[in-house]
Coordinates of C-alpha atoms in Angstrom, one line a residue:
M1 CA 33.2 -263.0 -39.5
R2 CA 34.6 -266.2 -38.0
G3 CA 33.8 -268.4 -40.9
F4 CA 35.9 -266.2 -43.2
H5 CA 38.9 -266.2 -40.7
G6 CA 38.7 -269.9 -40.3
S7 CA 39.2 -270.3 -44.0
Q8 CA 42.6 -268.7 -43.7
N9 CA 43.7 -271.4 -41.2
R10 CA 45.2 -273.8 -43.9
S11 CA 48.7 -275.4 -44.5
R12 CA 51.1 -273.6 -46.7
A13 CA 53.5 -275.3 -49.0
P14 CA 57.3 -274.8 -48.4
K15 CA 58.9 -272.0 -50.3
D16 CA 60.8 -272.9 -53.4
L17 CA 63.1 -270.0 -54.1
G18 CA 64.2 -271.4 -57.4
E19 CA 60.6 -271.4 -58.8
P20 CA 57.8 -268.9 -59.0
P21 CA 54.4 -269.7 -57.4
D22 CA 51.6 -271.0 -59.4
P23 CA 48.7 -268.5 -59.9
S24 CA 46.0 -271.0 -60.9
R25 CA 46.7 -273.0 -57.7
R26 CA 46.3 -269.8 -55.5
L27 CA 43.0 -269.0 -57.2
V28 CA 41.6 -272.5 -56.5
V29 CA 42.5 -272.2 -52.8
M30 CA 41.0 -268.7 -52.5
L31 CA 37.7 -269.8 -54.1
G32 CA 37.4 -272.8 -51.9
G33 CA 37.8 -270.6 -48.8
A34 CA 35.1 -268.2 -50.2
V35 CA 32.7 -271.2 -50.8
A36 CA 33.2 -272.2 -47.2
A37 CA 32.8 -268.8 -45.8
A38 CA 29.5 -268.3 -47.8
G39 CA 28.3 -271.5 -46.4
V40 CA 28.7 -270.7 -43.0
L41 CA 27.3 -267.2 -43.3
G42 CA 24.2 -268.7 -45.2
W43 CA 23.6 -271.1 -42.4
R44 CA 23.9 -268.4 -39.7
L45 CA 21.4 -266.2 -41.7
F46 CA 19.0 -269.0 -42.2
N47 CA 19.0 -269.7 -38.3
W48 CA 18.3 -266.0 -37.6
H49 CA 15.5 -265.8 -40.1
V50 CA 13.8 -268.9 -38.6
Q51 CA 14.1 -267.5 -35.1
Q52 CA 12.7 -264.2 -36.3
S53 CA 9.9 -265.8 -38.1
A54 CA 9.1 -267.9 -35.0
E55 CA 9.0 -264.8 -33.1
L56 CA 6.7 -263.1 -35.4
S57 CA 4.5 -266.0 -35.6
A58 CA 4.2 -266.3 -32.0
R59 CA 3.4 -262.6 -31.8
G60 CA 0.9 -262.8 -34.6
A61 CA -1.6 -264.5 -32.3
S62 CA -1.8 -261.2 -30.4
S63 CA -1.3 -258.6 -33.2
L64 CA -3.4 -257.4 -36.1
L65 CA -2.6 -255.7 -39.4
I66 CA -4.4 -252.3 -39.1
R67 CA -5.1 -250.1 -42.2
S68 CA -5.6 -246.4 -41.3
E69 CA -6.6 -243.7 -43.6
I70 CA -4.4 -240.7 -44.0
T71 CA -6.4 -237.5 -44.3
P72 CA -5.1 -235.4 -47.2
R73 CA -4.4 -231.7 -46.6
R74 CA -7.4 -229.8 -47.7
G75 CA -6.4 -227.0 -50.0
S76 CA -6.5 -223.4 -48.8
I77 CA -8.9 -220.8 -50.0
L78 CA -7.2 -217.4 -50.8
D79 CA -8.3 -214.0 -51.8
R80 CA -7.3 -212.5 -55.2
D81 CA -3.9 -211.3 -53.5
E82 CA -3.5 -214.8 -51.9
A83 CA -4.4 -213.6 -48.4
V84 CA -5.5 -216.7 -46.6
L85 CA -9.3 -217.1 -46.1
A86 CA -9.5 -220.7 -45.1
I87 CA -6.7 -223.1 -44.2
S88 CA -6.4 -226.7 -42.9
R89 CA -4.1 -227.3 -39.9
G90 CA -2.6 -230.4 -38.7
A91 CA -4.4 -232.2 -36.0
V92 CA -5.0 -235.7 -34.7
R93 CA -8.0 -237.9 -34.0
V94 CA -8.4 -240.4 -31.2
V95 CA -9.0 -243.9 -32.2
A96 CA -9.9 -246.9 -30.0
D97 CA -9.4 -250.7 -30.5
P98 CA -12.3 -252.1 -28.4
L99 CA -11.0 -255.7 -28.7
A100 CA -7.5 -254.8 -27.3
I101 CA -9.0 -252.8 -24.4
H102 CA -11.5 -255.6 -23.4
E103 CA -8.6 -258.1 -23.4
S104 CA -6.2 -255.9 -21.3
T105 CA -8.3 -253.8 -19.0
D106 CA -11.6 -252.5 -17.9
P107 CA -13.2 -250.4 -20.7
F108 CA -15.0 -248.2 -18.2
E109 CA -11.9 -247.1 -16.7
V110 CA -10.4 -246.3 -20.0
A111 CA -13.7 -244.4 -20.9
D112 CA -13.4 -242.3 -17.5
R113 CA -9.8 -241.3 -18.1
L114 CA -10.3 -240.4 -21.8
S115 CA -13.5 -238.5 -21.1
G116 CA -11.8 -236.5 -18.4
I117 CA -9.0 -235.5 -20.6
L118 CA -11.2 -234.5 -23.5
N119 CA -14.1 -233.2 -21.5
L120 CA -16.5 -235.6 -23.1
D121 CA -19.5 -237.6 -21.6
A122 CA -18.1 -240.7 -20.1
A123 CA -21.2 -242.7 -21.0
G124 CA -20.9 -241.8 -24.5
V125 CA -17.2 -242.8 -24.7
A126 CA -18.0 -246.1 -22.9
E127 CA -20.5 -246.9 -25.5
R128 CA -18.0 -246.6 -28.3
L129 CA -15.7 -249.0 -26.4
G130 CA -18.3 -251.4 -25.6
N131 CA -18.2 -253.8 -28.6
P132 CA -15.3 -256.3 -28.0
N133 CA -15.7 -257.5 -31.6
L134 CA -14.6 -254.1 -33.1
R135 CA -11.0 -253.2 -33.7
Y136 CA -11.8 -249.5 -34.8
S137 CA -13.9 -246.9 -33.1
E138 CA -13.3 -243.3 -33.6
I139 CA -13.6 -241.1 -30.3
A140 CA -12.8 -237.6 -31.4
R141 CA -11.2 -235.8 -34.3
G142 CA -9.6 -232.5 -35.0
L143 CA -7.6 -232.3 -31.7
V144 CA -4.8 -229.7 -31.6
D145 CA -2.6 -228.1 -28.9
E146 CA -3.2 -229.1 -25.3
P147 CA -6.0 -231.7 -25.8
A148 CA -3.8 -233.6 -28.3
R149 CA -0.7 -233.4 -26.0
A150 CA -2.6 -234.6 -22.9
V151 CA -4.0 -237.7 -24.8
S152 CA -0.5 -238.6 -26.3
E153 CA 1.1 -238.2 -22.9
A154 CA -1.6 -240.6 -21.4
I155 CA -1.0 -243.2 -24.2
Q156 CA 2.7 -243.1 -23.6
S157 CA 2.4 -243.6 -19.9
G158 CA 0.2 -246.6 -20.3
Q159 CA -3.0 -245.0 -19.0
L160 CA -5.0 -245.5 -22.1
P161 CA -4.4 -249.0 -23.4
G162 CA -6.0 -249.7 -26.8
I163 CA -6.1 -246.0 -27.7
R164 CA -4.1 -244.4 -30.4
L165 CA -3.8 -241.1 -32.3
D166 CA -4.0 -241.0 -36.0
P167 CA -3.2 -238.0 -38.2
D168 CA -6.1 -235.7 -39.0
R169 CA -6.8 -232.1 -40.2
V170 CA -9.0 -229.3 -38.9
R171 CA -10.4 -226.3 -40.9
V172 CA -9.6 -222.9 -39.8
Y173 CA -11.0 -219.5 -40.9
P174 CA -8.6 -217.0 -39.7
N175 CA -10.9 -213.9 -40.4
Q176 CA -13.9 -215.5 -38.5
E177 CA -17.1 -214.2 -40.1
L178 CA -15.5 -212.4 -43.0
A179 CA -16.9 -213.7 -46.4
A180 CA -18.6 -216.5 -44.6
H181 CA -21.3 -217.0 -47.3
V182 CA -18.7 -217.0 -50.0
L183 CA -16.5 -219.5 -48.3
G184 CA -19.1 -221.9 -46.8
F185 CA -18.0 -224.4 -44.3
V186 CA -17.1 -228.0 -44.1
G187 CA -18.7 -230.9 -42.1
E188 CA -18.9 -234.7 -42.0
G189 CA -20.1 -236.3 -45.2
T190 CA -22.8 -238.9 -45.5
A191 CA -20.9 -241.5 -47.4
R192 CA -18.5 -242.5 -44.7
P193 CA -18.6 -241.2 -41.0
G194 CA -15.7 -238.8 -40.4
D195 CA -15.2 -237.8 -44.0
V196 CA -15.0 -234.0 -44.1
V197 CA -16.6 -232.4 -47.2
G198 CA -17.7 -228.8 -48.1
Q199 CA -21.2 -228.2 -47.3
A200 CA -21.9 -224.6 -48.6
G201 CA -20.3 -222.0 -50.8
V202 CA -16.9 -222.4 -52.4
E203 CA -16.1 -225.2 -49.9
A204 CA -19.0 -227.2 -51.5
W205 CA -18.7 -226.2 -55.1
Y206 CA -14.9 -226.9 -55.2
N207 CA -14.9 -229.8 -52.8
D208 CA -13.3 -232.3 -55.0
V209 CA -10.6 -229.9 -56.0
L210 CA -9.9 -228.8 -52.4
G211 CA -10.3 -232.2 -50.9
G212 CA -7.6 -234.2 -52.5
Q213 CA -7.3 -237.9 -52.2
S214 CA -6.7 -239.9 -48.9
G215 CA -3.7 -242.1 -48.3
L216 CA -3.3 -245.3 -46.5
V217 CA -0.9 -246.6 -43.9
S218 CA -0.9 -250.2 -42.9
S219 CA 1.1 -251.7 -39.9
D220 CA 1.0 -254.4 -37.2
L221 CA -0.3 -253.5 -33.9
D222 CA 0.0 -255.3 -30.7
R223 CA -2.9 -256.0 -28.2
L224 CA -2.5 -252.5 -26.6
G225 CA -2.9 -250.8 -30.0
R226 CA 1.0 -250.1 -30.3
R227 CA 2.9 -250.5 -33.4
I228 CA 5.2 -253.5 -33.6
P229 CA 8.7 -252.2 -34.7
I230 CA 9.5 -255.3 -36.6
G231 CA 6.2 -255.8 -38.0
R232 CA 4.6 -255.1 -41.5
Y233 CA 4.4 -251.5 -42.5
A234 CA 3.3 -250.0 -45.8
L235 CA 2.6 -246.5 -46.7
Q236 CA 0.6 -244.9 -49.5
P237 CA 1.0 -241.1 -49.2
P238 CA -2.2 -238.9 -49.7
R239 CA -2.7 -236.5 -52.7
H240 CA -3.2 -233.1 -51.0
G241 CA -5.8 -230.9 -52.3
A242 CA -5.4 -227.8 -54.5
H243 CA -5.5 -224.3 -53.3
V244 CA -8.1 -222.1 -54.9
S245 CA -7.6 -218.4 -55.3
L246 CA -10.8 -216.3 -55.3
S247 CA -11.7 -213.0 -57.1
I248 CA -12.8 -211.6 -53.7
D249 CA -10.7 -208.7 -52.5
R250 CA -10.3 -208.9 -48.7
T251 CA -10.3 -205.2 -48.4
I252 CA -13.4 -204.7 -50.6
Q253 CA -15.0 -207.6 -48.5
H254 CA -14.4 -205.6 -45.4
I255 CA -15.8 -202.5 -46.8
A256 CA -19.0 -204.4 -47.9
E257 CA -19.5 -206.0 -44.4
Q258 CA -18.7 -202.7 -42.6
E259 CA -21.2 -200.6 -44.6
L260 CA -23.9 -203.2 -44.4
E261 CA -23.6 -203.3 -40.6
A262 CA -23.7 -199.5 -40.5
A263 CA -26.8 -199.4 -42.6
I264 CA -28.6 -202.1 -40.7
E265 CA -27.7 -200.4 -37.4
Q266 CA -28.7 -196.9 -38.7
F267 CA -32.0 -197.8 -40.2
G268 CA -33.1 -200.6 -37.6
A269 CA -33.2 -203.2 -40.4
T270 CA -33.5 -206.9 -39.9
A271 CA -31.1 -208.1 -42.7
G272 CA -29.4 -207.1 -45.9
T273 CA -27.0 -207.7 -48.7
I274 CA -24.3 -205.9 -50.4
L275 CA -23.0 -207.4 -53.7
I276 CA -19.8 -205.9 -55.5
T277 CA -18.8 -207.1 -58.9
N278 CA -16.6 -206.3 -61.9
P279 CA -19.2 -206.1 -64.7
R280 CA -16.6 -206.5 -67.4
T281 CA -15.2 -209.8 -66.1
G282 CA -18.1 -211.2 -64.0
E283 CA -15.8 -211.3 -61.1
L284 CA -17.3 -211.2 -57.6
L285 CA -15.1 -208.7 -55.6
G286 CA -17.2 -208.6 -52.3
L287 CA -20.4 -210.2 -51.0
A288 CA -21.8 -209.4 -47.5
N289 CA -24.9 -210.9 -46.0
R290 CA -26.5 -210.0 -42.6
P291 CA -27.3 -212.1 -40.5
T292 CA -24.1 -214.0 -40.8
Y293 CA -22.0 -216.8 -39.0
D294 CA -18.5 -217.9 -38.2
P295 CA -17.7 -221.0 -40.5
G296 CA -15.1 -222.1 -38.1
R297 CA -17.7 -222.5 -35.2
V298 CA -20.5 -224.2 -37.1
H299 CA -20.6 -227.0 -34.7
T300 CA -21.6 -224.7 -32.0
Y301 CA -24.9 -223.6 -33.7
R302 CA -27.8 -225.6 -32.5
E303 CA -29.7 -225.3 -35.9
F304 CA -29.2 -224.0 -39.4
G305 CA -31.0 -220.7 -39.0
P306 CA -31.4 -217.6 -41.3
E307 CA -27.8 -216.6 -40.7
F308 CA -26.6 -219.5 -42.9
A309 CA -28.7 -218.3 -46.0
N310 CA -26.5 -216.8 -48.7
R311 CA -29.2 -214.2 -49.5
A312 CA -27.3 -212.9 -52.7
C313 CA -27.8 -216.3 -54.3
N314 CA -30.9 -217.9 -52.5
L315 CA -33.0 -215.0 -51.5
I316 CA -35.7 -214.2 -53.8
Y317 CA -37.4 -210.9 -53.6
E318 CA -39.4 -208.4 -55.9
P319 CA -36.7 -206.0 -57.2
G320 CA -39.2 -203.1 -57.5
S321 CA -38.1 -200.0 -59.4
T322 CA -34.5 -201.4 -60.0
F323 CA -36.2 -203.5 -62.6
K324 CA -37.4 -200.6 -64.7
L325 CA -33.8 -200.5 -66.1
I326 CA -34.6 -203.9 -67.7
T327 CA -37.9 -202.8 -69.2
M328 CA -36.3 -199.6 -70.5
A329 CA -33.5 -201.7 -72.1
A330 CA -35.9 -203.8 -73.9
G331 CA -37.8 -201.0 -75.3
L332 CA -34.8 -199.2 -76.5
D333 CA -33.3 -202.4 -78.1
V334 CA -36.4 -203.2 -80.1
G335 CA -37.0 -199.6 -81.1
A336 CA -40.3 -199.2 -79.3
I337 CA -39.1 -196.0 -77.5
R338 CA -36.2 -193.6 -77.8
P339 CA -34.9 -191.4 -75.0
E340 CA -36.8 -188.4 -76.3
T341 CA -40.1 -190.3 -76.6
T342 CA -42.8 -188.5 -74.7
H343 CA -45.8 -189.8 -72.8
N344 CA -48.3 -188.6 -70.3
L345 CA -47.4 -190.2 -66.9
P346 CA -50.8 -190.4 -65.1
G347 CA -50.9 -190.8 -61.4
T348 CA -53.2 -193.8 -61.9
V349 CA -53.9 -196.1 -64.8
D350 CA -56.3 -199.0 -65.4
Y351 CA -54.7 -201.8 -67.2
F352 CA -57.1 -204.6 -68.2
G353 CA -59.3 -204.1 -65.1
Q354 CA -56.6 -203.5 -62.6
E355 CA -55.5 -200.2 -61.1
F356 CA -51.9 -199.2 -60.9
K357 CA -50.4 -196.1 -59.2
N358 CA -47.3 -194.1 -59.3
W359 CA -45.4 -194.3 -56.0
D360 CA -46.4 -190.7 -55.1
E361 CA -49.8 -190.8 -57.1
R362 CA -48.6 -187.7 -59.1
T363 CA -49.3 -187.2 -62.8
Y364 CA -46.4 -185.9 -64.9
P365 CA -47.8 -184.7 -68.4
E366 CA -45.7 -185.0 -71.5
Q367 CA -42.6 -186.5 -70.0
T368 CA -39.6 -188.0 -71.9
M369 CA -38.3 -191.6 -71.0
V370 CA -35.4 -190.0 -69.1
S371 CA -38.3 -188.5 -66.8
V372 CA -39.8 -192.0 -66.5
L373 CA -36.5 -193.1 -64.8
Q374 CA -35.9 -189.8 -62.9
H375 CA -39.6 -189.8 -61.4
S376 CA -39.4 -193.6 -61.2
S377 CA -42.9 -193.8 -62.7
N378 CA -44.8 -197.0 -62.7
T379 CA -47.4 -195.8 -65.2
G380 CA -44.6 -194.6 -67.6
T381 CA -42.9 -198.1 -67.3
I382 CA -46.2 -199.8 -68.0
F383 CA -46.5 -197.7 -71.2
V384 CA -43.0 -199.0 -72.3
A385 CA -44.0 -202.7 -71.6
D386 CA -47.3 -202.4 -73.4
T387 CA -45.6 -200.8 -76.3
I388 CA -43.1 -203.7 -76.6
G389 CA -45.9 -206.3 -76.2
A390 CA -45.9 -209.2 -73.7
N391 CA -44.1 -211.8 -75.8
T392 CA -41.1 -209.6 -76.5
F393 CA -41.0 -208.3 -73.0
Y394 CA -40.8 -211.8 -71.7
E395 CA -38.3 -212.7 -74.3
Y396 CA -36.0 -209.9 -72.9
I397 CA -36.5 -211.0 -69.4
A398 CA -35.2 -214.4 -70.3
R399 CA -32.3 -212.9 -72.2
F400 CA -31.4 -211.0 -69.1
G401 CA -31.2 -214.2 -67.2
F402 CA -34.2 -214.0 -64.9
G403 CA -35.9 -217.3 -64.2
A404 CA -32.7 -219.3 -64.6
R405 CA -29.5 -219.8 -62.4
T406 CA -26.6 -217.7 -63.4
G407 CA -24.2 -220.6 -63.0
I408 CA -22.0 -218.9 -60.4
D409 CA -19.5 -221.3 -58.8
M410 CA -21.0 -221.3 -55.3
A411 CA -23.5 -223.8 -54.0
G412 CA -27.0 -223.1 -53.3
E413 CA -28.1 -220.7 -56.1
V414 CA -31.8 -220.7 -56.9
S415 CA -33.5 -219.6 -60.2
G416 CA -36.2 -217.2 -58.9
I417 CA -39.8 -217.2 -60.2
V418 CA -41.0 -215.7 -63.3
R419 CA -44.5 -216.3 -64.8
R420 CA -44.7 -215.7 -68.6
R421 CA -47.6 -215.3 -70.9
G422 CA -49.3 -218.6 -71.2
D423 CA -48.1 -220.0 -67.9
Q424 CA -50.8 -221.0 -65.4
G425 CA -51.7 -218.1 -63.2
W426 CA -50.4 -215.4 -65.5
F427 CA -52.9 -212.6 -66.5
L428 CA -52.7 -209.5 -68.6
P429 CA -52.2 -207.2 -65.6
D430 CA -49.1 -209.1 -64.7
L431 CA -47.3 -207.5 -67.7
A432 CA -47.9 -204.1 -66.1
S433 CA -46.9 -205.1 -62.5
N434 CA -43.8 -207.1 -63.9
S435 CA -42.6 -204.1 -65.9
F436 CA -41.8 -202.2 -62.7
G437 CA -40.6 -205.2 -60.6
Q438 CA -43.6 -206.5 -58.9
G439 CA -45.0 -210.1 -59.2
I440 CA -41.6 -211.3 -60.2
S441 CA -39.0 -212.8 -58.0
V442 CA -35.3 -212.6 -58.5
T443 CA -32.0 -213.1 -56.6
P444 CA -29.6 -210.2 -55.9
L445 CA -27.1 -212.0 -58.1
Q446 CA -29.4 -212.2 -61.1
L447 CA -30.2 -208.5 -60.8
A448 CA -26.3 -207.6 -60.5
T449 CA -25.6 -209.8 -63.5
A450 CA -28.4 -208.4 -65.6
V451 CA -27.5 -204.7 -64.9
G452 CA -23.8 -205.6 -65.3
S453 CA -24.5 -206.5 -68.9
I454 CA -25.7 -202.9 -69.5
A455 CA -22.5 -201.6 -67.9
N456 CA -20.5 -204.0 -70.0
D457 CA -21.8 -202.6 -73.5
G458 CA -24.8 -205.2 -73.6
V459 CA -22.7 -208.4 -73.0
M460 CA -23.6 -210.5 -70.0
M461 CA -20.6 -212.1 -68.2
R462 CA -21.1 -215.3 -66.2
P463 CA -20.5 -214.4 -62.5
H464 CA -17.7 -216.3 -60.9
V465 CA -15.7 -216.2 -57.7
A466 CA -12.7 -218.4 -58.4
R467 CA -9.7 -217.0 -60.4
E468 CA -7.1 -219.7 -60.2
V469 CA -6.6 -223.3 -59.0
Q470 CA -3.1 -224.1 -57.7
H471 CA -2.4 -227.8 -57.9
A472 CA -0.4 -229.7 -55.2
D473 CA 2.2 -230.6 -58.0
G474 CA 2.8 -226.8 -58.8
R475 CA 0.5 -226.4 -61.8
R476 CA -1.6 -223.3 -62.0
E477 CA -5.0 -223.4 -63.7
K478 CA -6.4 -220.0 -64.7
I479 CA -10.2 -219.7 -64.6
E480 CA -11.2 -217.5 -67.5
S481 CA -14.1 -214.9 -67.5
E482 CA -16.8 -216.3 -69.7
P483 CA -19.3 -214.2 -71.9
I484 CA -22.7 -215.7 -71.6
R485 CA -24.4 -213.8 -74.5
R486 CA -25.1 -210.4 -75.9
V487 CA -28.4 -209.2 -74.3
V488 CA -28.7 -205.7 -76.1
S489 CA -26.8 -203.9 -78.5
R490 CA -23.8 -201.7 -77.7
E491 CA -25.8 -198.7 -78.7
T492 CA -28.8 -199.6 -76.4
A493 CA -26.5 -200.1 -73.4
Q494 CA -24.8 -196.8 -74.0
T495 CA -27.9 -195.0 -74.6
L496 CA -29.5 -196.3 -71.4
I497 CA -26.4 -195.5 -69.4
K498 CA -26.7 -191.8 -70.6
M499 CA -30.4 -191.9 -69.7
M500 CA -29.5 -193.1 -66.2
E501 CA -26.9 -190.5 -65.6
A502 CA -29.2 -187.6 -66.9
A503 CA -32.1 -188.9 -64.7
E504 CA -29.9 -188.8 -61.6
S505 CA -28.3 -185.6 -62.3
G506 CA -31.9 -184.0 -62.3
V507 CA -32.4 -185.2 -58.6
L508 CA -31.3 -182.4 -56.3
D509 CA -31.0 -184.5 -53.2
N510 CA -29.4 -187.6 -54.9
L511 CA -27.7 -189.4 -51.9
A512 CA -26.2 -191.9 -54.3
R513 CA -23.7 -189.5 -55.8
V514 CA -20.1 -190.4 -55.5
P515 CA -18.0 -187.3 -55.1
G516 CA -15.4 -187.1 -57.8
Y517 CA -16.8 -189.9 -60.1
R518 CA -19.5 -190.3 -62.7
T519 CA -21.8 -193.2 -61.8
A520 CA -25.3 -194.2 -62.9
G521 CA -27.8 -196.3 -61.1
K522 CA -31.5 -196.9 -59.9
T523 CA -33.4 -196.9 -56.6
G524 CA -35.8 -199.8 -55.7
T525 CA -38.4 -200.0 -53.0
S526 CA -40.3 -203.2 -52.8
E527 CA -43.2 -204.1 -50.6
I528 CA -43.2 -207.3 -48.6
A529 CA -46.1 -209.7 -49.0
S530 CA -47.4 -212.1 -46.4
S531 CA -50.6 -214.3 -46.5
G532 CA -51.6 -212.7 -49.8
R533 CA -51.4 -209.1 -48.9
F534 CA -48.6 -206.4 -48.6
L535 CA -47.4 -205.6 -45.0
E536 CA -47.8 -201.8 -44.1
D537 CA -44.8 -199.7 -43.4
T538 CA -42.4 -202.5 -44.4
S539 CA -40.1 -202.6 -47.3
I540 CA -37.0 -203.7 -49.0
A541 CA -35.0 -200.8 -49.9
S542 CA -32.3 -201.0 -52.6
Y543 CA -30.0 -199.3 -54.9
I544 CA -28.0 -200.7 -57.9
G545 CA -25.3 -198.7 -59.8
F546 CA -21.9 -198.8 -61.4
G547 CA -19.0 -196.6 -62.4
P548 CA -16.8 -194.9 -63.3
L549 CA -18.9 -194.4 -66.5
E550 CA -15.8 -193.8 -68.6
L551 CA -15.1 -197.5 -68.1
P552 CA -17.3 -199.2 -65.6
Q553 CA -15.2 -201.6 -63.5
V554 CA -17.2 -201.7 -60.3
L555 CA -21.0 -202.4 -59.7
A556 CA -22.6 -202.5 -56.4
L557 CA -26.1 -203.7 -55.3
V558 CA -27.2 -202.5 -51.8
I559 CA -30.3 -204.3 -50.3
V560 CA -31.6 -203.4 -46.8
E561 CA -34.6 -205.4 -45.5
R562 CA -37.2 -204.0 -43.3
P563 CA -35.7 -200.7 -42.4
Q564 CA -37.6 -199.0 -39.5
A565 CA -36.2 -195.4 -39.6
A566 CA -36.8 -194.9 -43.3
F567 CA -38.8 -196.7 -46.0
F568 CA -37.5 -195.9 -49.6
G569 CA -34.4 -197.1 -51.4
A570 CA -33.4 -193.4 -52.1
H571 CA -33.2 -192.8 -48.4
V572 CA -31.8 -196.1 -47.1
A573 CA -29.7 -197.8 -49.8
S574 CA -28.5 -194.8 -51.8
P575 CA -26.2 -193.2 -49.2
T576 CA -24.7 -196.7 -48.5
F577 CA -24.0 -197.2 -52.2
S578 CA -22.2 -193.8 -52.1
R579 CA -20.0 -194.8 -49.2
V580 CA -19.2 -198.2 -50.7
M581 CA -18.3 -196.9 -54.1
S582 CA -16.1 -194.1 -52.7
R583 CA -14.1 -196.4 -50.6
V584 CA -13.9 -199.0 -53.3
F585 CA -12.7 -196.5 -55.8
A586 CA -10.0 -195.3 -53.4
H587 CA -8.9 -198.8 -52.7
L588 CA -8.5 -199.7 -56.4
R589 CA -6.9 -196.3 -57.0
V590 CA -9.4 -195.3 -59.7
P591 CA -8.6 -191.8 -60.6
P592 CA -11.4 -189.2 -60.1
R593 CA -12.5 -187.3 -63.1

């Protein structure tokens, strides 16, 4: 610096060879030079600061401090082996500064150029640019690839004054429709326009975990919406969302969806559900519904139709004969019956003035309780419920979880409909019809959870779909399986399983058999009511079962709605159950017996 060098230009004392130099005098001279140099430097820095402040002050009249939200990365959703089911990808949003546009150019010209690049309605874009009192107006979000590049190039070339690109995220579902009703989808929230929130399934239930927390960037922009390099700038980074790992097995999910599609096509059905769980943990291994949707293309659907319904959680239906397992479990648990208890199974019975029939209207004299299951006798099941008594029967229905939500970690679950003794509209004949699954409405998930407790030695596990939360800071939070309660004794559960296996072994053409494995289950055929009457030749065909019986680890419920080529669960749902279980056992490497 010139000030420092100038301080060296001082007179020197003549050398005195006979006397050493004085150190204190040298120090004084050096300090004096340093002070002079510092003074010159400070003066120059002061002048520079004043000049820069003047420039910024002059520029401030045409600039504004803009605060922009930084969208956090939404956490991914993974299957149990950490295969990606949903992921957020970097994108941009197009933002306009209407005031800057009005002050620098014709808003309609900007609207025409921008709408041409983005293939948007020019009038709609012009409307968003129309208010000159605004400094922020969002035009589009979630831009990736070519559209994002095209807008960026137009901004850089000066064709879009007052337009800028802000960071954004877009949700991608790489497997399209796979596990759509488990995953759910995202959309704009209601609190603030542009907020992306989960609106169904896991996306909704774990929205706060997946969503993270937004960041904030503040910077000075000029009249054209460009950042001023020497202006103010502050950054508060976002806190990114956590990843959620599910209990869903992608291979098992594929099996469920493929077999459901095949059954619907084979029998000309309109809809269906396959639910696969681990009854010992409550984990959901696979869930397929038809009709279905693509969660990554929700914006292309004109309305939310039946394809968006998670039938496993919010479809209520009459379970039919699959419910006989619940009645039989209650009878065994209270000691009202034993497997060898015998009873005449008349083809028709009058119960408090209402007539009930067996599905085949046949009479089976002196039959054991195993035969009640084997013949799927309505009148035999009525006998069990009547022996138990109404109060105890409905107590067990509640213990098995019917009439209440299971508490699964997916949005949209309903509780079903159960009318108990003493409720308005309940009559004594309802005990008879409820005993074999009529006049009571349940969800597929409720039935799977209830029968799962039988497979699990009488202990009901809370169904769940999440296994682990992987936080952005590296922490891993395990989601433990949760026992809800003991529903029946271990002895009751094991006795009923033996009865189920014996009943099915007596059926010569049992299409539910799984070659090489011991399984147990029950068919169901429900009629569909409309306007107070049952529709002819229309049914809901179902089968629920589990295995291998040595240590049950897989339970499957198959429901096929309105099949045309067949009617009964034994013909429609049973063969689908057999194929599903065979493939799942092979995938899990469960050794055959």
